[in-house]
Amino acid sequence: MAARNKAYDTMRREAVRPAKETAAGWHLPAAIPDPAEEVTEMVEPESVVRDDMLRLVFTCCHPALALDAQVALALRTLAGLDVAAIARVLMVPQATMAKRLVRARQKIAHARIPYRVPTDAELDPVLVRVTGRDCQARKGDL
Amino acid sequence: MALYAALLYYPEDSYWTSPEEEQFSAGYAEFGQAAGAAGVLRGGEALHPATMATTITVDGGKGGKVVTSDGPYAEAKEILGGFYVIEAADLDEATRWAAQPPAAWRGKVELRPVVPMSGGAAQS
């Protein structure tokens, strides 16, 4: 629990964002750091799975985030594309994309979307979301 | 831990005070007991129907003319019927609780994170 609290403190910490993203979030109290940077700092000894990247995949694809936010967040934090590139690829204005990413990060922080791998019981519907297809047949491989 | 407001929305034609909804009152009692025993229930109230609502706005800024109107702020097919305040570690835990009162299948439950106020009980 101490580790988790520390992680959330870290997430709430002020961080220097690229100017456009910061500007897009001006109306909210604090800029939220990039989950990709923050997750790697997190230590959760009670967790069996220590794969930060895997946890990040599940956070980016959490159902509490809109699909367009999931896609943008995955391209930003998992694929490492910058905002301009994501905006081009998804054919939306760069300011719109910056705003979408800021909102997604803020929702992760304020609504406390967890950084964790789902339990076995939760996994099936989650995998459909993460991979975009039904993974029932592949469950044994996990 | 974080606080969440679980806002219970009902279709207007099957509002929780309507006679046909009475069969679900046991479901709310059950939820209240389970959530209370688990220590996650931090408050909540049931609301009279939206037809009992009065909407207030002040025209022309602070100290301006107080305008009241009969009815809810937004006319919608689904109306706010009550709320719980739930304390949970994260959104996934809050979601598990929010899925339990009958409003979750009679209508919808909206989970809104509560802004922690310094010195308030919401601080964790």
Short mmCIF file of C-alpha atoms in Angstrom, two decimals:
data_model
loop_
_atom_site.label_atom_id
_atom_site.label_comp_id
_atom_site.label_asym_id
_atom_site.label_seq_id
_atom_site.Cartn_x
_atom_site.Cartn_y
_atom_site.Cartn_z
CA MET A 1 0.00 0.00 0.00
CA ALA A 2 2.88 2.34 0.77
CA ALA A 3 4.29 1.65 -2.68
CA ARG A 4 0.96 2.38 -4.29
CA ASN A 5 0.56 5.65 -2.40
CA LYS A 6 4.03 6.63 -3.42
CA ALA A 7 3.15 5.82 -7.00
CA TYR A 8 0.05 7.98 -6.89
CA ASP A 9 2.02 10.80 -5.32
CA THR A 10 4.47 10.47 -8.17
CA MET A 11 1.66 10.55 -10.70
CA ARG A 12 0.25 13.75 -9.23
CA ARG A 13 3.62 15.44 -9.22
CA GLU A 14 4.14 18.37 -11.48
CA ALA A 15 6.03 17.43 -14.59
CA VAL A 16 7.31 19.42 -17.51
CA ARG A 17 5.17 18.67 -20.53
CA PRO A 18 5.61 19.74 -24.12
CA ALA A 19 4.06 23.19 -24.42
CA LYS A 20 1.06 22.13 -26.48
CA GLU A 21 0.01 19.39 -24.11
CA THR A 22 0.40 21.68 -21.11
CA ALA A 23 -1.63 24.38 -22.83
CA ALA A 24 -4.38 21.88 -23.60
CA GLY A 25 -4.76 21.11 -19.90
CA TRP A 26 -4.60 24.67 -18.62
CA HIS A 27 -8.05 24.48 -17.00
CA LEU A 28 -7.07 21.63 -14.69
CA PRO A 29 -5.02 21.98 -11.54
CA ALA A 30 -1.85 20.10 -12.43
CA ALA A 31 -0.21 18.51 -15.42
CA ILE A 32 -0.11 14.75 -15.11
CA PRO A 33 3.19 13.07 -15.93
CA ASP A 34 3.45 10.62 -18.78
CA PRO A 35 2.42 7.14 -17.54
CA ALA A 36 5.29 5.61 -19.51
CA GLU A 37 7.80 7.49 -17.38
CA GLU A 38 5.96 7.02 -14.14
CA VAL A 39 5.22 3.33 -14.35
CA THR A 40 8.86 2.45 -14.68
CA GLU A 41 9.47 4.17 -11.34
CA MET A 42 6.84 2.13 -9.60
CA VAL A 43 7.69 -0.80 -7.38
CA GLU A 44 4.95 -3.13 -6.23
CA PRO A 45 6.56 -6.01 -4.31
CA GLU A 46 3.27 -7.77 -3.60
CA SER A 47 2.61 -8.20 -7.30
CA VAL A 48 3.63 -11.51 -8.88
CA VAL A 49 3.92 -9.92 -12.31
CA ARG A 50 6.70 -7.34 -12.44
CA ASP A 51 6.30 -6.51 -16.07
CA ASP A 52 5.77 -2.75 -16.14
CA MET A 53 5.21 -2.67 -19.86
CA LEU A 54 2.48 -5.30 -19.61
CA ARG A 55 0.76 -3.32 -16.85
CA LEU A 56 0.98 -0.24 -19.00
CA VAL A 57 -0.73 -2.10 -21.85
CA PHE A 58 -3.67 -2.91 -19.60
CA THR A 59 -3.83 0.62 -18.23
CA CYS A 60 -3.87 2.12 -21.73
CA CYS A 61 -6.68 -0.26 -22.68
CA HIS A 62 -8.75 0.19 -19.52
CA PRO A 63 -12.48 0.26 -20.34
CA ALA A 64 -12.91 3.48 -18.38
CA LEU A 65 -11.00 5.23 -21.17
CA ALA A 66 -12.76 5.98 -24.45
CA LEU A 67 -11.54 3.91 -27.38
CA ASP A 68 -9.98 6.91 -29.13
CA ALA A 69 -8.15 7.77 -25.91
CA GLN A 70 -6.94 4.16 -25.57
CA VAL A 71 -5.52 4.23 -29.08
CA ALA A 72 -3.85 7.62 -28.63
CA LEU A 73 -2.38 6.62 -25.27
CA ALA A 74 -1.06 3.34 -26.63
CA LEU A 75 0.62 5.08 -29.57
CA ARG A 76 2.12 7.68 -27.23
CA THR A 77 3.29 5.53 -24.32
CA LEU A 78 3.77 2.09 -25.87
CA ALA A 79 4.85 2.95 -29.40
CA GLY A 80 6.58 6.16 -28.35
CA LEU A 81 5.13 8.31 -31.13
CA ASP A 82 5.00 12.03 -30.45
CA VAL A 83 1.78 14.01 -30.44
CA ALA A 84 2.30 15.40 -33.93
CA ALA A 85 2.83 11.92 -35.37
CA ILE A 86 -0.24 10.47 -33.64
CA ALA A 87 -2.35 13.39 -34.83
CA ARG A 88 -1.16 12.78 -38.41
CA VAL A 89 -1.78 9.05 -38.26
CA LEU A 90 -5.28 9.43 -36.82
CA MET A 91 -6.03 12.47 -38.97
CA VAL A 92 -7.07 14.85 -36.22
CA PRO A 93 -5.69 18.33 -35.47
CA GLN A 94 -2.63 18.28 -33.25
CA ALA A 95 -4.33 20.40 -30.57
CA THR A 96 -7.21 17.91 -30.45
CA MET A 97 -4.78 15.03 -30.00
CA ALA A 98 -2.84 16.88 -27.29
CA LYS A 99 -6.07 17.57 -25.43
CA ARG A 100 -7.17 13.94 -25.77
CA LEU A 101 -3.88 12.69 -24.29
CA VAL A 102 -4.00 15.17 -21.42
CA ARG A 103 -7.58 14.17 -20.59
CA ALA A 104 -6.66 10.48 -20.67
CA ARG A 105 -3.72 11.00 -18.32
CA GLN A 106 -5.81 13.12 -16.00
CA LYS A 107 -8.53 10.50 -15.89
CA ILE A 108 -5.96 7.81 -15.06
CA ALA A 109 -4.70 9.92 -12.16
CA HIS A 110 -7.92 11.38 -10.77
CA ALA A 111 -10.17 8.35 -11.20
CA ARG A 112 -7.32 6.06 -10.12
CA ILE A 113 -7.29 3.70 -13.03
CA PRO A 114 -4.95 1.04 -11.66
CA TYR A 115 -1.60 0.01 -13.11
CA ARG A 116 -1.93 -3.72 -12.85
CA VAL A 117 -2.41 -6.89 -14.78
CA PRO A 118 -6.01 -8.10 -14.39
CA THR A 119 -6.74 -11.27 -12.48
CA ASP A 120 -7.52 -14.50 -14.36
CA ALA A 121 -11.23 -13.96 -13.82
CA GLU A 122 -11.07 -10.49 -15.37
CA LEU A 123 -8.74 -11.42 -18.17
CA ASP A 124 -10.98 -12.72 -20.98
CA PRO A 125 -13.00 -9.59 -21.77
CA VAL A 126 -9.88 -7.51 -21.20
CA LEU A 127 -7.90 -9.46 -23.76
CA VAL A 128 -10.60 -8.95 -26.35
CA ARG A 129 -10.13 -5.24 -25.77
CA VAL A 130 -6.34 -5.30 -25.75
CA THR A 131 -5.93 -7.44 -28.83
CA GLY A 132 -9.13 -6.50 -30.62
CA ARG A 133 -10.23 -10.12 -30.93
CA ASP A 134 -11.64 -12.98 -28.89
CA CYS A 135 -8.81 -14.74 -27.09
CA GLN A 136 -10.78 -17.55 -25.51
CA ALA A 137 -8.97 -20.16 -27.60
CA ARG A 138 -5.56 -18.81 -26.60
CA LYS A 139 -6.19 -18.64 -22.86
CA GLY A 140 -4.03 -21.70 -22.22
CA ASP A 141 -1.03 -19.96 -23.72
CA LEU A 142 -0.97 -17.22 -21.12
CA MET B 1 -7.90 5.19 -0.88
CA ALA B 2 -10.11 7.48 -2.90
CA LEU B 3 -13.72 8.58 -2.66
CA TYR B 4 -16.15 8.09 -5.50
CA ALA B 5 -19.69 9.36 -5.85
CA ALA B 6 -21.80 6.58 -7.36
CA LEU B 7 -24.71 8.43 -8.99
CA LEU B 8 -27.75 6.25 -9.60
CA TYR B 9 -29.72 7.04 -12.74
CA TYR B 10 -33.15 5.62 -13.47
CA PRO B 11 -35.32 5.60 -16.56
CA GLU B 12 -38.09 8.06 -15.72
CA ASP B 13 -40.85 5.48 -16.27
CA SER B 14 -39.33 3.06 -13.78
CA TYR B 15 -38.12 5.47 -11.12
CA TRP B 16 -37.07 3.79 -7.89
CA THR B 17 -40.11 5.07 -5.94
CA SER B 18 -42.59 3.60 -8.45
CA PRO B 19 -44.64 0.62 -7.18
CA GLU B 20 -43.12 -1.88 -9.59
CA GLU B 21 -39.66 -1.00 -8.28
CA GLU B 22 -40.57 -1.98 -4.73
CA GLN B 23 -39.40 -5.53 -5.40
CA PHE B 24 -35.86 -4.17 -5.69
CA SER B 25 -35.73 -2.48 -2.28
CA ALA B 26 -34.29 -5.65 -0.77
CA GLY B 27 -31.45 -5.33 -3.27
CA TYR B 28 -30.57 -1.90 -1.93
CA ALA B 29 -30.71 -3.16 1.65
CA GLU B 30 -28.42 -6.01 0.66
CA PHE B 31 -25.97 -3.65 -1.01
CA GLY B 32 -26.07 -1.29 1.97
CA GLN B 33 -25.27 -4.10 4.37
CA ALA B 34 -22.48 -5.60 2.27
CA ALA B 35 -20.86 -2.25 1.49
CA GLY B 36 -21.33 -1.08 5.08
CA ALA B 37 -19.79 -4.25 6.51
CA ALA B 38 -16.84 -3.91 4.10
CA GLY B 39 -16.33 -0.33 5.25
CA VAL B 40 -16.57 1.17 1.76
CA LEU B 41 -19.85 3.05 2.26
CA ARG B 42 -19.11 6.62 3.31
CA GLY B 43 -22.51 8.18 2.75
CA GLY B 44 -25.40 8.52 0.38
CA GLU B 45 -29.01 9.61 0.05
CA ALA B 46 -32.07 8.68 -1.95
CA LEU B 47 -33.73 11.49 -3.88
CA HIS B 48 -37.39 12.29 -4.56
CA PRO B 49 -38.35 12.15 -8.24
CA ALA B 50 -37.17 14.84 -10.64
CA THR B 51 -40.71 16.28 -10.72
CA MET B 52 -40.01 17.45 -7.14
CA ALA B 53 -36.88 19.29 -8.21
CA THR B 54 -36.40 23.06 -8.25
CA THR B 55 -33.61 24.51 -10.34
CA ILE B 56 -32.01 27.74 -9.22
CA THR B 57 -29.78 30.13 -11.07
CA VAL B 58 -28.61 33.67 -10.37
CA ASP B 59 -28.95 36.11 -13.24
CA GLY B 60 -26.28 38.78 -13.65
CA GLY B 61 -23.55 37.42 -11.43
CA LYS B 62 -23.17 37.33 -7.66
CA GLY B 63 -25.99 39.07 -5.83
CA GLY B 64 -28.09 39.13 -9.00
CA LYS B 65 -31.67 38.09 -9.50
CA VAL B 66 -32.46 34.60 -8.21
CA VAL B 67 -34.42 32.72 -10.84
CA THR B 68 -36.13 29.51 -9.86
CA SER B 69 -37.81 27.06 -12.17
CA ASP B 70 -39.86 23.96 -11.57
CA GLY B 71 -38.18 20.71 -12.51
CA PRO B 72 -34.71 19.30 -12.97
CA TYR B 73 -31.82 21.13 -14.62
CA ALA B 74 -31.78 18.83 -17.62
CA GLU B 75 -34.81 17.12 -19.07
CA ALA B 76 -33.64 13.63 -19.88
CA LYS B 77 -34.93 10.11 -20.25
CA GLU B 78 -32.83 9.06 -17.28
CA ILE B 79 -32.88 10.97 -14.02
CA LEU B 80 -30.72 11.06 -10.91
CA GLY B 81 -32.37 8.99 -8.22
CA GLY B 82 -29.83 8.97 -5.45
CA PHE B 83 -26.16 8.50 -4.71
CA TYR B 84 -23.68 6.63 -2.61
CA VAL B 85 -20.26 7.81 -1.52
CA ILE B 86 -17.89 4.88 -1.87
CA GLU B 87 -14.32 4.61 -0.64
CA ALA B 88 -12.14 2.36 -2.76
CA ALA B 89 -8.49 1.81 -3.59
CA ASP B 90 -8.97 2.38 -7.30
CA LEU B 91 -11.49 2.57 -10.11
CA ASP B 92 -11.69 -1.20 -10.54
CA GLU B 93 -12.66 -1.74 -6.89
CA ALA B 94 -15.18 1.12 -7.06
CA THR B 95 -16.64 -0.43 -10.22
CA ARG B 96 -17.20 -3.77 -8.47
CA TRP B 97 -19.25 -2.01 -5.77
CA ALA B 98 -21.09 0.27 -8.19
CA ALA B 99 -22.34 -2.77 -10.11
CA GLN B 100 -24.23 -4.12 -7.08
CA PRO B 101 -27.22 -1.84 -6.28
CA PRO B 102 -30.26 -2.61 -8.49
CA ALA B 103 -29.96 0.81 -10.19
CA ALA B 104 -27.02 -0.72 -12.07
CA TRP B 105 -29.38 -2.91 -14.09
CA ARG B 106 -32.59 -0.89 -13.73
CA GLY B 107 -30.76 2.14 -15.07
CA LYS B 108 -27.15 3.25 -14.86
CA VAL B 109 -24.60 4.13 -12.21
CA GLU B 110 -22.13 6.92 -12.90
CA LEU B 111 -18.88 6.87 -10.92
CA ARG B 112 -17.32 10.26 -10.29
CA PRO B 113 -14.04 10.62 -8.40
CA VAL B 114 -14.38 13.05 -5.50
CA VAL B 115 -11.82 15.87 -5.31
CA PRO B 116 -9.90 15.50 -2.04
CA MET B 117 -10.18 18.63 0.11
CA SER B 118 -7.34 19.45 2.47
CA GLY B 119 -8.27 18.64 6.05
CA GLY B 120 -11.31 16.68 4.90
CA ALA B 121 -12.09 13.04 5.49
CA ALA B 122 -11.38 12.35 1.83
CA GLN B 123 -7.63 12.56 2.31
CA SER B 124 -5.89 9.22 2.32
#
